[in-house]
């Protein structure tokens, strides 16, 4: 069965520092991979997605993610974090079937120190 | 602008009462989804619908019911059979087909508190 693991529940970084949020997935074939961000009390906003091709994908708000098949990982990165990046981040995997369903990780809460 | 509207934002109910959460979209999407969010557990799929008058159970459908009488609307009823109904509920939609065609678009959620 498909699954997604985000090993870090909480991460705290200083403003201006670099960020990497980890995501590992379990799936038999190459899945569709996503990162979403959620501000408190709000819905989820898509940051970026990977379907195929170049394994380094660029997203909104200066985020990027790298798909590594050998490690079953899809880690999210940002070179310099801004205070407004404080939020909860979700990694998700979708099967290439006709349901459109996504399986989400548990989420990582990012705190940004001034 | 197109989007997904969930109402109300906050909902309070007494234990033993059924409650219906509204979800409306004007994105002309065929597929709609209900997820439940609890702290530390991510999002879990309750029900989904790919076309009008058809829907399927997700991973945690027990104690919930849905209907899909119109393309734009996918209301979720939390019944008294749901043992732990207090949660944040998120509605989403996408173009029918695989996630490769259209990622999920989310509403802003309804926080349900049952006491």
Tab-separated table of C-alpha atoms in Angstrom:
chain	number	residue	atom	x	y	z
A	1	UNK	CA	0.000	0.000	0.000
A	2	UNK	CA	1.067	3.545	-0.596
A	3	UNK	CA	2.335	5.531	2.361
A	4	UNK	CA	4.125	8.778	3.063
A	5	UNK	CA	6.399	9.497	6.016
A	6	UNK	CA	7.534	12.889	7.172
A	7	UNK	CA	10.101	12.090	9.871
A	8	UNK	CA	10.165	15.549	11.443
A	9	UNK	CA	7.045	16.697	13.302
A	10	UNK	CA	8.453	20.108	14.222
A	11	UNK	CA	11.381	22.065	12.800
A	12	UNK	CA	12.664	25.433	13.957
A	13	UNK	CA	15.000	27.519	11.809
A	14	UNK	CA	16.264	31.065	12.022
A	15	UNK	CA	15.071	33.595	9.505
A	16	UNK	CA	17.479	33.668	6.577
A	17	UNK	CA	18.719	30.134	7.189
A	18	UNK	CA	18.263	27.310	4.721
A	19	UNK	CA	15.509	24.744	5.108
A	20	UNK	CA	15.057	21.103	4.200
A	21	UNK	CA	11.904	19.156	5.021
A	22	UNK	CA	12.110	15.410	4.561
A	23	UNK	CA	9.584	13.162	2.853
A	24	UNK	CA	9.816	9.444	2.169
A	25	UNK	CA	7.224	7.487	0.244
A	26	UNK	CA	6.377	3.879	-0.315
A	27	UNK	CA	5.017	2.961	-3.701
A	28	UNK	CA	5.723	0.281	-6.271
A	29	UNK	CA	6.096	2.512	-9.295
A	30	UNK	CA	7.012	6.134	-9.798
A	31	UNK	CA	4.246	8.050	-8.080
A	32	UNK	CA	2.984	11.548	-8.474
A	33	UNK	CA	4.475	13.608	-5.620
A	34	UNK	CA	3.287	16.862	-4.098
A	35	UNK	CA	4.123	19.361	-1.395
A	36	UNK	CA	1.340	21.447	0.139
A	37	UNK	CA	1.509	24.245	2.737
A	38	UNK	CA	-1.159	25.102	5.290
A	39	UNK	CA	-1.410	28.275	7.345
A	40	UNK	CA	-3.236	27.958	10.679
A	41	UNK	CA	-6.973	27.451	10.246
A	42	UNK	CA	-6.741	27.489	6.468
A	43	UNK	CA	-6.896	25.047	3.606
A	44	UNK	CA	-3.904	23.608	1.781
A	45	UNK	CA	-2.051	25.398	-1.001
A	46	UNK	CA	-0.017	23.527	-3.590
A	47	UNK	CA	3.686	24.418	-3.498
A	48	UNK	CA	4.969	22.102	-6.219
A	49	UNK	CA	4.492	18.740	-7.877
A	50	UNK	CA	6.554	16.043	-9.571
A	51	UNK	CA	5.177	13.797	-12.248
A	52	UNK	CA	8.155	12.876	-14.434
A	53	UNK	CA	11.221	14.329	-16.115
A	54	UNK	CA	13.659	16.614	-14.346
A	55	UNK	CA	14.017	15.398	-10.769
A	56	UNK	CA	14.515	18.915	-9.393
A	57	UNK	CA	11.234	20.802	-9.470
A	58	UNK	CA	10.643	24.448	-8.730
A	59	UNK	CA	7.573	25.704	-6.944
A	60	UNK	CA	6.021	28.864	-5.654
A	61	UNK	CA	7.434	31.081	-2.896
A	62	UNK	CA	11.030	30.083	-3.705
A	63	UNK	CA	10.630	26.406	-2.784
A	64	UNK	CA	12.120	23.482	-4.668
A	65	UNK	CA	12.080	19.730	-4.206
A	66	UNK	CA	14.229	16.896	-5.467
A	67	UNK	CA	12.931	13.446	-6.368
A	68	UNK	CA	15.406	10.682	-5.553
A	69	UNK	CA	14.143	7.319	-6.713
A	70	UNK	CA	16.966	5.361	-5.049
A	71	UNK	CA	16.069	6.825	-1.664
A	72	UNK	CA	12.285	6.983	-2.207
A	73	UNK	CA	12.492	10.594	-1.122
A	74	UNK	CA	11.059	13.922	-2.185
A	75	UNK	CA	12.601	16.511	0.144
A	76	UNK	CA	11.521	20.141	0.107
A	77	UNK	CA	14.137	22.889	0.252
A	78	UNK	CA	14.395	26.641	0.456
A	79	UNK	CA	17.709	28.534	0.472
A	80	UNK	CA	16.613	31.349	2.785
A	81	UNK	CA	13.575	31.134	5.019
A	82	UNK	CA	11.303	34.123	5.667
A	83	UNK	CA	9.167	34.592	8.763
A	84	UNK	CA	6.071	34.213	6.571
A	85	UNK	CA	7.100	30.627	5.762
A	86	UNK	CA	6.041	29.512	9.246
A	87	UNK	CA	3.262	27.003	8.576
A	88	UNK	CA	2.556	23.287	8.347
A	89	UNK	CA	3.897	21.419	5.343
A	90	UNK	CA	2.466	18.231	3.910
A	91	UNK	CA	4.010	15.799	1.477
A	92	UNK	CA	1.555	13.707	-0.539
A	93	UNK	CA	1.633	10.889	-3.056
A	94	UNK	CA	-0.949	10.099	-5.702
A	95	UNK	CA	-1.400	6.923	-7.691
A	96	UNK	CA	-1.582	7.176	-11.474
A	97	UNK	CA	-5.090	5.706	-11.474
A	98	UNK	CA	-8.383	7.387	-12.198
A	99	UNK	CA	-9.441	8.268	-8.662
A	100	UNK	CA	-7.423	11.413	-8.093
A	101	UNK	CA	-6.852	10.426	-4.478
A	102	UNK	CA	-3.852	11.618	-2.523
A	103	UNK	CA	-2.192	9.987	0.486
A	104	UNK	CA	-0.743	12.557	2.886
A	105	UNK	CA	2.121	12.441	5.332
A	106	UNK	CA	1.638	13.478	8.942
A	107	UNK	CA	2.886	16.979	8.315
A	108	UNK	CA	5.861	19.045	9.522
A	109	UNK	CA	5.314	22.253	11.460
A	110	UNK	CA	7.882	24.914	10.634
A	111	UNK	CA	8.667	27.601	13.186
A	112	UNK	CA	10.848	30.545	12.112
A	113	UNK	CA	12.921	32.384	14.717
A	114	UNK	CA	13.624	36.089	14.172
B	1	UNK	CA	-12.551	33.941	-9.094
B	2	UNK	CA	-13.176	30.225	-8.985
B	3	UNK	CA	-12.747	28.348	-5.774
B	4	UNK	CA	-14.136	26.065	-3.097
B	5	UNK	CA	-16.372	27.411	-0.360
B	6	UNK	CA	-16.838	25.553	2.891
B	7	UNK	CA	-19.363	26.734	5.399
B	8	UNK	CA	-19.558	27.398	8.204
B	9	UNK	CA	-15.966	27.966	9.321
B	10	UNK	CA	-16.764	26.894	12.887
B	11	UNK	CA	-19.526	24.501	13.914
B	12	UNK	CA	-20.562	23.381	17.366
B	13	UNK	CA	-22.886	20.479	18.093
B	14	UNK	CA	-24.023	18.387	20.986
B	15	UNK	CA	-23.112	14.716	21.087
B	16	UNK	CA	-25.748	12.537	19.452
B	17	UNK	CA	-26.758	15.079	16.820
B	18	UNK	CA	-26.118	14.711	13.127
B	19	UNK	CA	-24.488	17.693	11.437
B	20	UNK	CA	-23.972	18.546	7.754
B	21	UNK	CA	-20.949	20.405	6.431
B	22	UNK	CA	-21.312	22.305	3.199
B	23	UNK	CA	-18.874	22.289	0.273
B	24	UNK	CA	-19.509	24.195	-2.959
B	25	UNK	CA	-17.130	24.672	-5.899
B	26	UNK	CA	-17.328	26.795	-9.030
B	27	UNK	CA	-14.227	25.397	-10.703
B	28	UNK	CA	-16.266	23.087	-12.936
B	29	UNK	CA	-14.371	20.142	-11.457
B	30	UNK	CA	-15.882	16.694	-11.748
B	31	UNK	CA	-14.178	15.129	-8.723
B	32	UNK	CA	-14.666	16.149	-5.093
B	33	UNK	CA	-13.183	14.861	-1.855
B	34	UNK	CA	-13.613	15.089	1.905
B	35	UNK	CA	-10.607	14.820	4.193
B	36	UNK	CA	-10.414	14.862	7.960
B	37	UNK	CA	-7.428	16.476	9.681
B	38	UNK	CA	-6.333	15.690	13.235
B	39	UNK	CA	-3.142	16.953	14.885
B	40	UNK	CA	-0.182	14.738	14.081
B	41	UNK	CA	-2.145	12.512	11.706
B	42	UNK	CA	-2.108	14.467	8.493
B	43	UNK	CA	-5.157	14.274	6.258
B	44	UNK	CA	-7.262	11.151	5.942
B	45	UNK	CA	-9.745	10.552	3.142
B	46	UNK	CA	-13.381	10.142	4.182
B	47	UNK	CA	-15.309	9.993	0.873
B	48	UNK	CA	-14.770	10.988	-2.717
B	49	UNK	CA	-16.909	11.429	-5.789
B	50	UNK	CA	-15.764	11.424	-9.387
B	51	UNK	CA	-19.108	12.163	-11.031
B	52	UNK	CA	-22.574	13.293	-10.046
B	53	UNK	CA	-24.719	10.679	-8.286
B	54	UNK	CA	-21.729	8.475	-7.554
B	55	UNK	CA	-19.307	8.369	-4.617
B	56	UNK	CA	-16.910	5.956	-2.929
B	57	UNK	CA	-15.727	5.383	0.613
B	58	UNK	CA	-12.276	6.501	1.561
B	59	UNK	CA	-10.133	5.197	4.392
B	60	UNK	CA	-12.279	6.394	7.316
B	61	UNK	CA	-15.888	6.467	6.039
B	62	UNK	CA	-17.539	4.944	9.124
B	63	UNK	CA	-19.917	7.387	10.793
B	64	UNK	CA	-20.073	9.688	7.764
B	65	UNK	CA	-22.375	10.019	4.763
B	66	UNK	CA	-22.301	12.114	1.600
B	67	UNK	CA	-24.415	12.957	-1.419
B	68	UNK	CA	-23.546	14.282	-4.864
B	69	UNK	CA	-26.747	15.496	-6.478
B	70	UNK	CA	-25.092	18.429	-8.241
B	71	UNK	CA	-21.662	18.825	-9.765
B	72	UNK	CA	-20.986	21.905	-7.652
B	73	UNK	CA	-21.950	20.487	-4.273
B	74	UNK	CA	-20.673	17.648	-2.076
B	75	UNK	CA	-22.103	17.925	1.461
B	76	UNK	CA	-20.769	15.752	4.267
B	77	UNK	CA	-22.969	14.557	7.131
B	78	UNK	CA	-21.278	13.605	10.369
B	79	UNK	CA	-23.637	11.188	12.062
B	80	UNK	CA	-24.014	10.283	15.718
B	81	UNK	CA	-22.280	6.998	14.877
B	82	UNK	CA	-18.960	8.786	14.394
B	83	UNK	CA	-17.147	8.175	17.686
B	84	UNK	CA	-14.694	11.079	17.540
B	85	UNK	CA	-16.244	13.748	15.316
B	86	UNK	CA	-14.330	16.742	16.648
B	87	UNK	CA	-11.827	17.605	13.899
B	88	UNK	CA	-10.960	19.965	11.066
B	89	UNK	CA	-12.713	18.949	7.835
B	90	UNK	CA	-11.346	19.861	4.431
B	91	UNK	CA	-13.134	19.639	1.105
B	92	UNK	CA	-11.179	19.444	-2.150
B	93	UNK	CA	-11.836	19.128	-5.854
B	94	UNK	CA	-9.988	18.234	-9.045
B	95	UNK	CA	-10.552	17.639	-12.722
B	96	UNK	CA	-11.692	14.066	-13.190
B	97	UNK	CA	-8.972	11.610	-13.975
B	98	UNK	CA	-5.581	11.077	-12.465
B	99	UNK	CA	-3.842	13.516	-10.192
B	100	UNK	CA	-1.524	14.084	-13.102
B	101	UNK	CA	-4.269	16.038	-14.810
B	102	UNK	CA	-5.128	18.256	-11.897
B	103	UNK	CA	-3.822	18.454	-8.354
B	104	UNK	CA	-6.333	18.884	-5.562
B	105	UNK	CA	-7.702	22.344	-4.815
B	106	UNK	CA	-8.770	22.822	-1.194
B	107	UNK	CA	-11.365	24.862	0.613
B	108	UNK	CA	-10.534	26.676	3.851
B	109	UNK	CA	-12.058	24.017	6.047
B	110	UNK	CA	-14.705	23.681	8.738
B	111	UNK	CA	-13.719	23.122	12.341
B	112	UNK	CA	-16.327	20.932	14.022
B	113	UNK	CA	-16.502	20.691	17.788
B	114	UNK	CA	-18.825	18.160	19.392
B	115	UNK	CA	-19.385	18.254	23.142
